[in-house]
Every structure is written in structure tokens, then in C-alpha cells.
XYZ file of C-alpha atoms in Angstrom:
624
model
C -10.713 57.082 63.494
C -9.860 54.314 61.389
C -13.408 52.656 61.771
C -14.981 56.239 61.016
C -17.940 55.200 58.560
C -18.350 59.147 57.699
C -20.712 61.240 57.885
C -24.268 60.248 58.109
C -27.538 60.866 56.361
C -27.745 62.398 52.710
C -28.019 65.820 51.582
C -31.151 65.121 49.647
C -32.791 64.911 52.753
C -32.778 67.817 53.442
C -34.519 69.984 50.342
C -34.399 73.273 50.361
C -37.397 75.921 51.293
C -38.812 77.871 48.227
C -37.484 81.338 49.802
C -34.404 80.526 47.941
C -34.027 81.948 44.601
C -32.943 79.850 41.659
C -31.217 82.626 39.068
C -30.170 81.332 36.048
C -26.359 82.024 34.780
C -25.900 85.092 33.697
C -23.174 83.271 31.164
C -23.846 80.027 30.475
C -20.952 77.761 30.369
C -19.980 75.914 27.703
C -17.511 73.699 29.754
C -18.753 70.611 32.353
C -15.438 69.840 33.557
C -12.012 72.014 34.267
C -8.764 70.678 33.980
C -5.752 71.776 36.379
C -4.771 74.206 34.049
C -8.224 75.909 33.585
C -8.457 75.460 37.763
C -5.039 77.385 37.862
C -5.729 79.923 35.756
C -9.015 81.097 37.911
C -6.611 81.419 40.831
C -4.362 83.275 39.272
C -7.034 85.767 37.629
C -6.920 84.312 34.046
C -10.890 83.627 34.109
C -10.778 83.816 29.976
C -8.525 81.586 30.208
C -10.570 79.159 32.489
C -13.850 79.284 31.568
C -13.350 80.196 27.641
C -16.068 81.668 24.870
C -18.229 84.421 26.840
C -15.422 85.704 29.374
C -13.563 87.558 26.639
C -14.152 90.596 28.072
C -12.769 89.257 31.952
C -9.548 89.368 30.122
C -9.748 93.529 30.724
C -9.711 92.846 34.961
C -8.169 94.732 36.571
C -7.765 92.206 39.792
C -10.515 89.486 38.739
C -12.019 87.871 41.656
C -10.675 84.491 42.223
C -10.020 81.551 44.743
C -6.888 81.072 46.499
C -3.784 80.610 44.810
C -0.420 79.325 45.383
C -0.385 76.577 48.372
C -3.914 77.798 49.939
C -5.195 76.727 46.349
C -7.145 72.964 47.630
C -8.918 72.160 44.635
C -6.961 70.732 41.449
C -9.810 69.957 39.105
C -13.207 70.460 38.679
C -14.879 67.419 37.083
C -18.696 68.100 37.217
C -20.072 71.358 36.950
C -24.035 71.248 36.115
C -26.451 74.247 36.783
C -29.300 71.630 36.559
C -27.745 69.250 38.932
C -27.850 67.524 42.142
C -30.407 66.531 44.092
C -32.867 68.926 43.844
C -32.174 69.853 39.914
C -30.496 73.421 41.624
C -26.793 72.432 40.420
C -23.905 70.695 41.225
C -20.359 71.083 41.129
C -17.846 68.103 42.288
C -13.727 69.068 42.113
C -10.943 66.790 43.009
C -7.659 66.933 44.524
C -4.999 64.902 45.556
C -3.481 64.158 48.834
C 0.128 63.757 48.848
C 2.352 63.219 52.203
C 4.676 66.557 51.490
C 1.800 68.586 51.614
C 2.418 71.542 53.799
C -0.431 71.502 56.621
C 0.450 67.903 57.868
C 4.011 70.237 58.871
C 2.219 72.223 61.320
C -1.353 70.060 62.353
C -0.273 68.381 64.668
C 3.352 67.337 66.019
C 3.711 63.942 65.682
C -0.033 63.140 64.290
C -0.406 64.746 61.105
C -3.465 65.572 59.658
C -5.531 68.327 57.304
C -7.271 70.929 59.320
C -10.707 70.903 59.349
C -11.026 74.380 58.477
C -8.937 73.931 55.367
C -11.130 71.409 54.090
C -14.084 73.695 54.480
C -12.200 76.119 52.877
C -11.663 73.935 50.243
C -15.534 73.583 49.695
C -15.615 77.424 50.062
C -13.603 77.624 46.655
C -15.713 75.213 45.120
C -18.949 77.105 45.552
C -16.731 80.546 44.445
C -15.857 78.771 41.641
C -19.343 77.649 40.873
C -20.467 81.491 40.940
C -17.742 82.476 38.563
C -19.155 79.541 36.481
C -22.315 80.950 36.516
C -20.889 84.049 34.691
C -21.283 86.378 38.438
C -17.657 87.387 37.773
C -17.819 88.971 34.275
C -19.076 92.075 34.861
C -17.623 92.608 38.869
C -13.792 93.340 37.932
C -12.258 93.581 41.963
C -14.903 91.724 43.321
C -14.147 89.097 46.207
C -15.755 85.907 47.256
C -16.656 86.071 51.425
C -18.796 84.164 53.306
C -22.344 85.522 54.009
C -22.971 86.873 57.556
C -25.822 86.539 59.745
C -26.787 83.204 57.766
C -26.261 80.399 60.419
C -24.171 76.950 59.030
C -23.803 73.944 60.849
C -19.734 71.870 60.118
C -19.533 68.014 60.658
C -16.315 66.561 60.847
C -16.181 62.638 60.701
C -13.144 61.839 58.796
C -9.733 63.027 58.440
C -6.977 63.138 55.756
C -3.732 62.176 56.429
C -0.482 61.492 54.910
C -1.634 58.124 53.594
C -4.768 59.479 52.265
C -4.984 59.643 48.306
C -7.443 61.964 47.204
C -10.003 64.447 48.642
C -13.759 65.399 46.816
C -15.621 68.458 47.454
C -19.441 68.227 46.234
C -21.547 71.283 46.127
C -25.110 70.470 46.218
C -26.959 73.990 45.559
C -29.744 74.828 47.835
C -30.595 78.695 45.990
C -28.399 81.278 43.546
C -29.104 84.867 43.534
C -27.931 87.114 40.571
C -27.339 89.834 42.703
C -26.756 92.934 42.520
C -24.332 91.244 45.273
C -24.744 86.854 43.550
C -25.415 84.600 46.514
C -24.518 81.098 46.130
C -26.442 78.798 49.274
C -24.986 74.899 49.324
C -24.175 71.904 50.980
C -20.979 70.846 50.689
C -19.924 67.718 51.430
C -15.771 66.539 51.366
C -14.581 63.094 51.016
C -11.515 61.352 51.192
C -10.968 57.898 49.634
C -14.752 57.381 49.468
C -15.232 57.956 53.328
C -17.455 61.360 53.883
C -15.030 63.402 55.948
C -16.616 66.693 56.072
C -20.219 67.949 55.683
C -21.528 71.563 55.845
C -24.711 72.698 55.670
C -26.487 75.600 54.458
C -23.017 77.181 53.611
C -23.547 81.161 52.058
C -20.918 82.547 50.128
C -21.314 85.467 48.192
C -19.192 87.934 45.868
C -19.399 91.745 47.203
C -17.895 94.845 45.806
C -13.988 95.674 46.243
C -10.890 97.298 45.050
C -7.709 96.987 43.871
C -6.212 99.575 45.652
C -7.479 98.560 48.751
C -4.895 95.500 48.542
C -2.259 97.100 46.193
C -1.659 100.529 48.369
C 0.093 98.374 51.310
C 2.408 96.211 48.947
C 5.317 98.289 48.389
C 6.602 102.302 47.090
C 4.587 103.435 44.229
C 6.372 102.421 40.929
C 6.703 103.496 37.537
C 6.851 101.982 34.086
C 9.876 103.370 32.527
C 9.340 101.179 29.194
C 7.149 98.622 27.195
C 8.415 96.239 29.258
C 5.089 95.519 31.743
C 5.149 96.499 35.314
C 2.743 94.327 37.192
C -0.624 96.281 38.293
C -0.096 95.824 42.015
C 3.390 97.182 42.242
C 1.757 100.867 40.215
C -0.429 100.656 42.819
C 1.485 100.714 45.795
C 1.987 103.963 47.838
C 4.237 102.762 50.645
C 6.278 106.020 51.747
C 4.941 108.045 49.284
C 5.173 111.704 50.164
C 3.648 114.998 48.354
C 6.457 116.963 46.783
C 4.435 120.341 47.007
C 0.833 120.722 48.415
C -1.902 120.180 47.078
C -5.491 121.638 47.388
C -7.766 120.917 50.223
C -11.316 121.623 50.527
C -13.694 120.459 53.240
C -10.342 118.659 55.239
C -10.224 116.487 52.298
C -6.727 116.681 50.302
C -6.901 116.223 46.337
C -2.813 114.487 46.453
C -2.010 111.456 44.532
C -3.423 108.621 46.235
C -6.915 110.293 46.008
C -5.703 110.338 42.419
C -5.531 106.933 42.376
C -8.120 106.261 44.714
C -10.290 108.141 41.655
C -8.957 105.263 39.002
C -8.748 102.065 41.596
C -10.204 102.490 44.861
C -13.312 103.614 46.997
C -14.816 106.565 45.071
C -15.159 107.823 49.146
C -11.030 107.871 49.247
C -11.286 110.273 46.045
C -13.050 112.517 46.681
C -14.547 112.217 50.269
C -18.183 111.369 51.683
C -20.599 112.105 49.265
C -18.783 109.228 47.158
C -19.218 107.012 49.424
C -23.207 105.633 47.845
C -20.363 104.311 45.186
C -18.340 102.289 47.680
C -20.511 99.757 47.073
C -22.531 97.722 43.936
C -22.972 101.037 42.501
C -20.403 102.879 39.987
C -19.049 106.057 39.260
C -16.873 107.981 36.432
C -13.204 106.659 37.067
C -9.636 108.146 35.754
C -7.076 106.000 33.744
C -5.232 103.937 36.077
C -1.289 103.680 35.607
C 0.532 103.167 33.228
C -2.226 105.357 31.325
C -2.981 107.740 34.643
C -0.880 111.789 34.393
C -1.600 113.589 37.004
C 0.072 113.998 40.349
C -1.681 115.832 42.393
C -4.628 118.571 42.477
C -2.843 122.370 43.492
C -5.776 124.548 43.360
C -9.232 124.667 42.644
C -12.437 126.730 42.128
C -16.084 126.111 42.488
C -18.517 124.583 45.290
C -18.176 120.619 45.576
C -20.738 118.703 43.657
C -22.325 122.043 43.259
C -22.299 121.702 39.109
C -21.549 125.426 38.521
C -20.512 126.548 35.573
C -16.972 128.603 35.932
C -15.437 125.879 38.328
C -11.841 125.548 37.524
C -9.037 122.980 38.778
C -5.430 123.132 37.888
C -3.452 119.771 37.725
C 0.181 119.400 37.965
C 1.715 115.793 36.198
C 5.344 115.458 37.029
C 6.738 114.037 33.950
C 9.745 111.046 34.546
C 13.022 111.046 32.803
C 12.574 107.813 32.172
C 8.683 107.313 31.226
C 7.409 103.996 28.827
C 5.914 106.684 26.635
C 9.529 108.259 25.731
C 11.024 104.618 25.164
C 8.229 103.117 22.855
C 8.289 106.937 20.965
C 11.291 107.840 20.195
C 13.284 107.926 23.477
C 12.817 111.856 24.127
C 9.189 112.889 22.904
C 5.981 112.709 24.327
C 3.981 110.903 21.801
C 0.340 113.454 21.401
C -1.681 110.797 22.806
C -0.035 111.308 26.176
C -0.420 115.051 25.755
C -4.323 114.428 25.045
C -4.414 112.806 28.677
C -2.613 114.971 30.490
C -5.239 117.729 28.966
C -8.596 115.563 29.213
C -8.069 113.628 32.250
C -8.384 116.767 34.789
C -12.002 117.487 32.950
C -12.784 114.129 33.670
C -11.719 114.808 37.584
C -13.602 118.071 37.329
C -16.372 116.611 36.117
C -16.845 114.357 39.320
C -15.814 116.982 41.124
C -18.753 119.142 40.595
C -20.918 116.753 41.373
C -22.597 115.477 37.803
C -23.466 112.076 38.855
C -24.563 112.058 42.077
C -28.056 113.213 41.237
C -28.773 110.513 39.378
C -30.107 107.318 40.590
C -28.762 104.678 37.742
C -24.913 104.253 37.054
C -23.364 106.510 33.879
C -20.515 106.275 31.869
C -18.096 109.418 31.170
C -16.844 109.918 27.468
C -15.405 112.701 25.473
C -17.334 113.448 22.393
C -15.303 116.526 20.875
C -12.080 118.494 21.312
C -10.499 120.853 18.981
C -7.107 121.763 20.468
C -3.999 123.595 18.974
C -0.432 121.771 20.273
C 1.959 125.015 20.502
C 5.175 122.847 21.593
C 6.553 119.742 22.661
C 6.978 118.269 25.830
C 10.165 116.208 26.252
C 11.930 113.743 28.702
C 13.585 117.353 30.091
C 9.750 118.740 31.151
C 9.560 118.687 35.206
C 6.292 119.182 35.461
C 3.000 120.055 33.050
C 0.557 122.152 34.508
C -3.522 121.903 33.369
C -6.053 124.883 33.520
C -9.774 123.388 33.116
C -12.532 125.553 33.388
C -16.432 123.735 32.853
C -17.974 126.693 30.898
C -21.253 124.427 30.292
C -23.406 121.975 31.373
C -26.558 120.971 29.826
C -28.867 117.888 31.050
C -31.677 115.919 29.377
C -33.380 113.054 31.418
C -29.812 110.664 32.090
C -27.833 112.326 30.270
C -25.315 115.089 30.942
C -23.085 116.785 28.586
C -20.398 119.160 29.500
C -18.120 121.856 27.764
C -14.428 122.618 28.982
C -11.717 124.488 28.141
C -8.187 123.559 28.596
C -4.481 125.016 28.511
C -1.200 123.000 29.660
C 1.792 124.156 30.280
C 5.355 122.890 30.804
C 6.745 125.719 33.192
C 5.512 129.422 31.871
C 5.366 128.054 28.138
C 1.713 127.181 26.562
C 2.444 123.241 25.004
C -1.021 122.899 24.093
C -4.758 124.746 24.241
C -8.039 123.122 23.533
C -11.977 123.585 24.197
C -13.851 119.688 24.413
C -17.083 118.413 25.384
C -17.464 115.198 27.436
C -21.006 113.650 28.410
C -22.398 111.158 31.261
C -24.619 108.611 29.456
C -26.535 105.380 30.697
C -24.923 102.124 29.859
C -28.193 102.169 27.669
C -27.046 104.406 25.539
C -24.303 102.356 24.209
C -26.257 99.091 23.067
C -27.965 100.104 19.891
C -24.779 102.720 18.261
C -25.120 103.940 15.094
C -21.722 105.928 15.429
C -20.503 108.784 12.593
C -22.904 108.794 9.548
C -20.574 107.959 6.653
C -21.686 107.153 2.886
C -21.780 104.716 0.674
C -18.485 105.105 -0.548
C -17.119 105.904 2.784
C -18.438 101.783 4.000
C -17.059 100.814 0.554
C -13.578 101.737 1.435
C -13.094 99.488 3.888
C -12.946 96.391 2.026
C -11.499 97.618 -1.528
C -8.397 95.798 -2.474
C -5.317 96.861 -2.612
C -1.927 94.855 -3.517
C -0.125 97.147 -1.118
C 0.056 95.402 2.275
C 2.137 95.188 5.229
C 2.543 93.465 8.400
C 3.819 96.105 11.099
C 4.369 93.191 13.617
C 6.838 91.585 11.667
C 9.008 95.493 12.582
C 10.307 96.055 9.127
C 13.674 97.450 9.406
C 12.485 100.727 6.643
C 10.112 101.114 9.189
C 11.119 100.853 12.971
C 15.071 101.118 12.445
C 16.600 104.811 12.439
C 15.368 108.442 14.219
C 12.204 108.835 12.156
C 10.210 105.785 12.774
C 7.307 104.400 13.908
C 7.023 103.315 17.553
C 7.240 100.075 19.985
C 5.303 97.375 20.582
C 3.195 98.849 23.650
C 2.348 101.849 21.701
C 2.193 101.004 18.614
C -1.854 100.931 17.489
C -1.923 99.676 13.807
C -0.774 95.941 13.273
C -0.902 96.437 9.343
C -1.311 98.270 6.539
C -3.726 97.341 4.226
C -4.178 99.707 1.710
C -2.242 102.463 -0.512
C -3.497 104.396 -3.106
C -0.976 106.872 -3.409
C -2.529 109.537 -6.083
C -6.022 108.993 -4.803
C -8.356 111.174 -2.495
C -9.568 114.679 -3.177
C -5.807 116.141 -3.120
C -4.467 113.362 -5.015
C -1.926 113.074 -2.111
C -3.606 109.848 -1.248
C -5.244 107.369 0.745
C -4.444 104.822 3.287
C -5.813 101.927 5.159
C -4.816 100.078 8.576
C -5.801 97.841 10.691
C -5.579 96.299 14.535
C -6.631 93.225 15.889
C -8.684 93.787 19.415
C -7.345 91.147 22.315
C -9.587 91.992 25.414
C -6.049 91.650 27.395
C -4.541 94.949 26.320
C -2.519 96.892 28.647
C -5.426 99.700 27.841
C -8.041 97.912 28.316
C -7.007 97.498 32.038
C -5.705 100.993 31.899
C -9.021 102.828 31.276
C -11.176 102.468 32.913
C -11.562 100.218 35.925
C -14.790 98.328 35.802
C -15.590 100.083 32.409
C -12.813 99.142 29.974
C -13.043 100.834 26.599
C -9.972 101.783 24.157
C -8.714 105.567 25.079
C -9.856 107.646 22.212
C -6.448 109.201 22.311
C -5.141 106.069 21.321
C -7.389 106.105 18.148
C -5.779 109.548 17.128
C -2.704 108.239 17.775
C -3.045 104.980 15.857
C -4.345 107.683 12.361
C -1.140 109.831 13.802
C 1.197 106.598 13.512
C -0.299 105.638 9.574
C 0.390 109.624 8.883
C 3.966 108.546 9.669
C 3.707 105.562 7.772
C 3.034 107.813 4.766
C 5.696 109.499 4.913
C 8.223 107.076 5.255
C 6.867 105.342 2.416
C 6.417 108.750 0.120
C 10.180 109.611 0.901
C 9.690 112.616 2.930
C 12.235 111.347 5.486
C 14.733 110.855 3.246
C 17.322 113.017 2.797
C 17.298 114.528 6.163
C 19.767 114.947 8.691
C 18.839 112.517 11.396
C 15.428 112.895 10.988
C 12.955 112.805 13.569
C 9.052 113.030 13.886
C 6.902 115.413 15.801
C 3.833 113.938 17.629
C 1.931 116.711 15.261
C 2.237 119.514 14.380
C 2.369 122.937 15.912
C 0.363 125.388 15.476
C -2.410 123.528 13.311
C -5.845 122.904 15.305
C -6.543 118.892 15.395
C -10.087 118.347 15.629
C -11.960 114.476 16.954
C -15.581 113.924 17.319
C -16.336 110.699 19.021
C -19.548 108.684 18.815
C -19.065 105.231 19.865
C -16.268 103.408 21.517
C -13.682 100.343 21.390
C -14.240 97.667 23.772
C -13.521 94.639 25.056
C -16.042 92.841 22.618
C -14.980 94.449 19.317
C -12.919 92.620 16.803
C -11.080 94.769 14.122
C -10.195 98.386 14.332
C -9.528 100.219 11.137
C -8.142 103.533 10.206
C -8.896 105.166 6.701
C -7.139 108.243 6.053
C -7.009 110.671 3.110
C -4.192 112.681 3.032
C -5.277 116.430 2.620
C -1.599 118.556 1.889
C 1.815 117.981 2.119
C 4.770 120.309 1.902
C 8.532 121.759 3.218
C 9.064 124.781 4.867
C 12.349 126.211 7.051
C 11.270 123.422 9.704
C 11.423 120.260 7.680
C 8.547 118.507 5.360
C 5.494 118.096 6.488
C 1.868 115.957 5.679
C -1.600 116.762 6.740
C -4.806 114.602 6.826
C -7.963 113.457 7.653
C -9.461 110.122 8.707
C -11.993 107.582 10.352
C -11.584 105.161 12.699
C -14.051 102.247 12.394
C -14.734 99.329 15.155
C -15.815 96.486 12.654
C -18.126 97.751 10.707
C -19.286 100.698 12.593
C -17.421 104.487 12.395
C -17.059 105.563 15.641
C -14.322 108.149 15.290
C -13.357 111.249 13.137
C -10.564 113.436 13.141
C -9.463 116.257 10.591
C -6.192 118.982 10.654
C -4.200 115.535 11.834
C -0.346 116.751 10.957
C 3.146 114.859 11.364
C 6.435 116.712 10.311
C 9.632 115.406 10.268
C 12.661 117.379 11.473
């Protein structure tokens, strides 16, 4: 073993056929080398972090695929990384590692002649050609994606070295034979590991590939489903977990197939097949399908009746949803400990649409992927729903559907209720639409003056991150960290606007991390419009704070809005991942007092950079 002179012959002789394909990144790299840090933070699903500008929006994984982590992580660094490399001008990748005499498989290979498995070292080359296909940008757009070795594509291993614990330092070179873009990205290598310059380790004609997956699939055996009870985060894998989780009440059943909770959260994380039975299962693989809100943005608990033919698309079909509502819920913490902010509310109406429309079917008929938004609601809330709510019951009914060549766009109406009392009632329209669709946006026609506003200046400013103790200190204030959707005011004109009530201006810097980002919706991550109506409902309350119309008052709290006034939204573009600024321009439209306490109403826009993608009028805040 000493004398071993390596492994013989060099992988340049050995070119590979033209059969293989030779994609080109679908992100190109701006980085030829990765430090331990950058290494690390692939393993540990930071790929943002890793691989920097052009994997902002990885930040929004959900479970990113990645290599190894913790001890089974071999590689430290990655010092060459070069899509034009190697021999054969195919690319290269070379990462390091060091060898140190603690390391934990000379404890168990073998007693009393220590040295690294074989089969680790090739699995160290296997996460250097995984990390050469998340190099090549595979990764970006596959959130739950895993790295496995191809089958049915014959390899040959060489073994004619060995590390031990006097060996310093191990190499893994990937020499690429062919890269396929997909839809499932191939990578097809030599790989060749070698420890203090001897070649150790040589395979050949190596396939890995990255292939469709889901979180739940790994999360649902980790532990009891948990819960977020404030804005402290809960990691994603321990929401996910359903060990010992049993049905308080029963649920509806059609075809043998039961609509409970972990088809619920099959719908937001898992195999579209576990939601909502076989005719998903074309979507258990590269292709995608309309998802919910995963936790700690998914409400509902289970499906207890409903109406209408599976993926039959009729018009009348019904479903009523029951969300059991904690005690102890992040929503009532970051609020204002007792009420459910209206955003929530909004979900707990819109999300069993959403279910409905998969449901019935809308998708499956057509043969490209689509994306499900809302476009308009108009909804009435009648009362609040507090920490002391068991349970809030949704009627849905699709009264419409109407399709044009892709696109589908569907009309529902909606009443919840906590118990026998009506909290909220609402008709809304939601459509499917090709990923197409979204490129070229032109979003809500505004004017001159309207695109104007944005940028006038104003002396009036504040930073809400700073938490201003006028502001976030007391009953009537504005909320936490987690829910909190305006980072700053940037504008006051109090006797301006049509009323003379005024006008006000906010804004939100975008990170691609946000909690809702990961939230909603798997694979698809775009910024809850409910959130957007929240964030114009949270500068409502900043107005009135500031105006005085809290002072006064007997411990004063807010309402999420107000009762018995119809809030109306039209949506025509979205929030992702990619945008920058949001801003929120609002006109106040009335104020006033009655027996109840005082009140505001208003009006406003909600812009991603410079494009106005939301509008909502009727939007009122009373304090109590």
C-alpha cells in the first residue's frame, strides 16, 4: 500500500461520445472558487448564500436541494469551478478537504487498521458533481429537489490508494463528460480523488442527477405536528411533522380518499397524489400544480363535507372547511395578543377556493404548468374572531368558470363562521394563468399623477424598524416584527387628497428570505396578497395614531377593519422573490366617531417598484 503509485492512465483518454449533451448554465456563476463558508452554507440549504448574485430568489426554498451536511459533509472547499474546463473544454470542478486523524470513519473502518471507506470517498466525488449542478444554476428553480445517482447508467470504481490517519489532504476532480438542463439536469463525469498527490480513487462515467421531491416526504416522519405560537420562528420541518396526529372529527371522503389534514398539507408540501388522490399523481413528478400556503401561513384543518363530481369543473360545487383556531397562535402575539389580524381572516376565506379549485379539476386538462392567483374579492367582515374562537367554518361555492386558450378564471362565493355567527361574507374571482403570463405585467393602469406620487418629497419620515415607543408601546398599536409589512413611512400630507383627510406613503424592503415567501407557495413563492391589504390596513393605523384618534380613549384598541363596511382588492400582478421595494399610497377617504369609538376610512395602491399591482378601496380601522 505504501508503494501504491495510484491509479493509472488519464481521464483525457478517454473523451467522451457526442450523444452527450453539453447545456449551458442556466445561471452563470460569477464565483470560480468557494470558500468553507460558501461550501457550508450549500449543505445547510443557504444556496444565496453560497453561490451569491442570481440565487436571490433560492433564498424562498422551502428545503433547497443540497449535499450532505454535518459529518457526512467530505468536501471543505471548492477551489476550481470552470464550465469551460477540463480536458475536453466540458467543465471542471476540483474541491479540497483535509484529512485529520479524529475524523470519525477511521473509528469504525477497520479495528486496528484505520482507514477512509472507499465508498465515502466516492461519495465525496458524488457531492462534488451535485455541487457542480447547483453551480450551473439546476437548483434555482427546483425548490425540494434531491441529488441521486442515475440508474441504469453503468460506472466502473478504481480504488488504488487509501487515506489514513497520517494522510493530509484529499482532492476530488470532476472532469465533465455531458450536462443536461433537464427537465430532470444530468451531470455525466469522471471523478478522480487524491490524497497527498497519489490518485486514490477513480470513477468513471459517474451519472448523478437532481429529480423532483418534497418536503413533506422527509418532514411528516420527524416528530408531532407543531405550531407557531409567536414571531419567534419555528423551523419548517418540525410544522411539518405529523407523528401521532389524529382527526378530531371526520372529515369528508370521496372515492376512499379522505380530505383530513395531512392531505392538507400534502396540498401545500407534498405529492399532489397524497392531496388529493390519483389523478394528481402526472404532478408527482417535474410537472406542477396549484399549491396551498404551507404553515405558519396554512388555516385549515380538515375538509368536513363537500359537493360536486371530482375534477368534474361544475359549476355549484361546494366544500366547507373547518380551521381550528389555537389559543396561542403567532398571529394573536404579533397583533395584539387577542385579535385575528384581517389578513388571517382573508386566508381562512380564500384558501378553501383555492382547494376547491383543484378540486374540481381546473388544471388537469391542460398540458403546460399554471399558476393560481386571486384577482378580486369584495367581502363584508361582520365580526371578529378572537383567541376564544374554537373553530371557523368556510362555505365556498364556484358559481363560474370561464376558459380562454391557458387560461382559467373562476368566481366563488364565500361565508365563514365562528360557531352559528357570520364573521365575514365575500364573492372573489381567482384565475389559472401560464407562467407566461407574468413576464411582460403592466399591472393597474394609474395616471400621471398617480406614478408622480411615489417619489414626491415629504419631510415627514419614519423608520418603523427602529419600534418607536408612540407607535408599538400601549393597546392601540401597530404590530410585531413577523407581521408587520411597512418598514417606513415616507410621506404625510395631512390636509391633502380629495377629502382633505389626507395622504400617506410607506414603504418595505423585499429580502427573498421572508417567512412568506416560503409560506406561499411551495415552488411558486410570491407575497400573499392579503399581506398587501394588511400592510395599507397597518399605515391606516399609522394615521390614526399620528392624527390623535387614539387618544383619549380608554385602553384603546384597534379592529382588524371594520364591520359592516365592504373592503374591495383587485389584483393584477404580484410580489416576488425578485422585486425590490414595495410601496403603499393611501388617501384617506372619511373619518369620524360614533357610539363604538372613532373611526378612518381609505383607499390605496400597492406598487412593486415601479409597477401598481394592487388596489383596494372601503379599507376601515376603528379604534375601541
Amino acid at each position: 500500500l505504501a508503494r501504491s503509485a495510484g491509479v493509472q492512465g488519464d481521464p483525457a483518454a478517454d473523451p467522451p461520445g457526442p450523444d452527450l449533451p453539453t447545456d449551458p448554465p442556466a445561471v452563470r456563476c460569477t464565483h470560480g472558487s468557494f470558500d468553507a463558508d460558501r461550501v457550508r452554507a450549500f449543505s445547510e440549504g443557504r444556496p444565496a448564500d453560497c453561490f451569491g448574485p442570481g440565487w436571490e430568489r433560492a433564498a424562498a426554498h422551502v428545503r433547497s436541494p443540497r449535499i450532505d451536511s454535518g459529518r457526512l459533509r467530505l468536501l471543505r472547499e471548492v477551489t476550481a469551478f470552470d464550465p469551460a474546463g477540463g480536458p475536453w473544454g466540458r467543465g471542471y470542478l476540483r474541491a479540497e478537504t483535509p484529512v485529520a486523524p479524529d475524523d470519525w470513519f477511521f473509528d469504525g473502518h477497520f479495528k486496528n487498521d484505520p482507514c477512509m471507506p472507499g465508498t465515502l470517498m466516492l461519495q465525496g466525488g458524488m457531492q462534488a458533481m451535485a455541487f457542480y449542478l447547483a453551480a450551473m444554476g439546476f437548483t434555482v428553480d427546483r425548490d425540494g429537489w434531491r441529488f441521486e445517482p442515475v440508474d441504469g447508467a453503468p460506472s466502473t470504481a478504481e480504488c488504488r490508494g487509501q487515506a489514513t490517519p497520517r494522510s493530509r489532504r484529499i482532492v476530488y476532480e470532476v472532469f465533465v463528460r455531458g450536462v443536461s438542463a433537464g427537465p430532470v439536469p444530468t451531470l455525466y463525469a469522471d471523478v478522480l480523488g487524491t490524497v497527498d498527490g497519489c490518485r486514490a480513487f477513480h470513477g468513471r462515467h459517474v451519472g448523478l442527477r437532481l429529480v423532483p421531491d418534497w418536503p413533506l416526504t422527509h418532514w411528516r416522519q420527524l416528530g408531532p405536528p407543531a405550531r407557531q405560537t409567536s414571531g419567534t420562528p419555528v423551523p419548517l420541518a418540525s410544522l411539518g411533522g405529523l407523528v401521532g396526529h389524529r382527526e378530531p372529527s371526520a372529515t369528508a371522503v370521496v372515492d376512499g380518499f379522505a380530505f383530513d389534514y395531512a392531505s392538507l398539507l400534502a396540498c401545500a408540501w407534498g405529492r399532489p397524489s397524497e392531496a388529493f388522490g390519483p389523478a394528481y399523481a402526472r404532478f408527482d413528478g417535474t410537472r406542477r400544480s396549484a399549491r396551498l400556503p404551507g404553515p405558519p401561513y396554512h388555516f385549515m384543518s380538515r375538509i368536513v363535507e363537500v359537493e360536486g363530481p371530482p375534477n368534474g369543473m361544475a359549476e355549484g360545487s361546494r366544500v366547507v372547511a373547518e380551521y381550528d383556531v389555537p389559543d396561542r397562535a403567532w398571529y394573536f402575539e404579533q397583533n395584539d395578543g387577542r385579535t385575528m389580524p384581517f389578513a388571517v381572516l382573508m386566508e381562512i376565506a380564500l384558501q378553501p377556493c383555492g382547494w376547491l379549485a383543484t378540486y374540481v379539476g381546473s388544471a388537469l386538462a391542460s398540458d403546460i404548468d399554471l399558476l393560481f392567483r386571486n384577482l378580486d374579492g369584495s367581502g363584508t367582515v361582520i365580526g371578529a374572531v378572537t383567541d376564544a374562537t374554537a373553530t371557523v367554518r368556510t362555505h365556498a361555492e364556484l358559481t363560474r368558470v370561464s376558459r380562454g386558450g391557458d387560461m382559467i378564471v373562476e368566481s366563488f362565493t364565500v361565508r365563514c363562521f365562528a360557531g352559528t355567527r357570520l364573521v365575514f361574507d365575500l364573492s372573489t374571482v381567482f384565475g389559472f394563468f401560464p407562467r407566461s403570463a407574468f413576464e411582460q405585467q403592466t399591472g393597474i393602469p394609474v395616471s400621471t399623477d398617480d406614478r408622480a406620487a411615489l417619489t414626491a418629497p415629504c419631510d415627514h419620515t419614519v423608520d418603523l424598524t427602529t419600534r418607536p415607543a408612540a407607535l408599538f408601546d400601549g393597546p392601540a398599536r401597530l404590530p410585531g416584527p413577523m407581521l408587520l409589512m411597512i418598514d417606513r413611512v415616507t410621506g404625510y400630507w395631512p390636509d391633502a387628497g380629495r377629502a382633505g383627510l389626507g395622504r400617506l406613503r410607506s414603504e418595505k424592503d423585499v429580502d427573498a428570505g421572508e417567512w412568506f415567501f416560503k409560506a406561499h407557495f411551495f415552488q411558486d413563492p410570491v407575497q400573499p396578497g392579503s399581506l398587501g391589504i394588511e400592510a395599507m390596513c397597518q399605515l391606516l393605523r399609522y394615521y390614526m395614531i399620528e392624527r390623535g384618534l387614539t387618544g383619549g380613549i380608554p385602553s384603546p384598541r384597534f379592529e382588524p377593519v371594520m364591520p359592516g363596511r365592504e373592503v374591495t382588492w383587485k389584483y393584477r400582478g404580484q410580489i416576488t422573490p425578485e422585486t425590490r421595494l414595495i410601496t403603499v399610497d393611501m388617501e384617506i377617504t372619511a373619518v369620524g366617531e360614533d357610539a363604538t369609538g372613532r373611526w378612518a376610512v381609505a383607499e390605496a395602491t400597492l406598487w412593486g417598484d415601479d409597477t401598481c399591482v394592487y388596489r383596494a378601496r372601503g379599507i376601515g380601522v376603528r379604534v375601541l
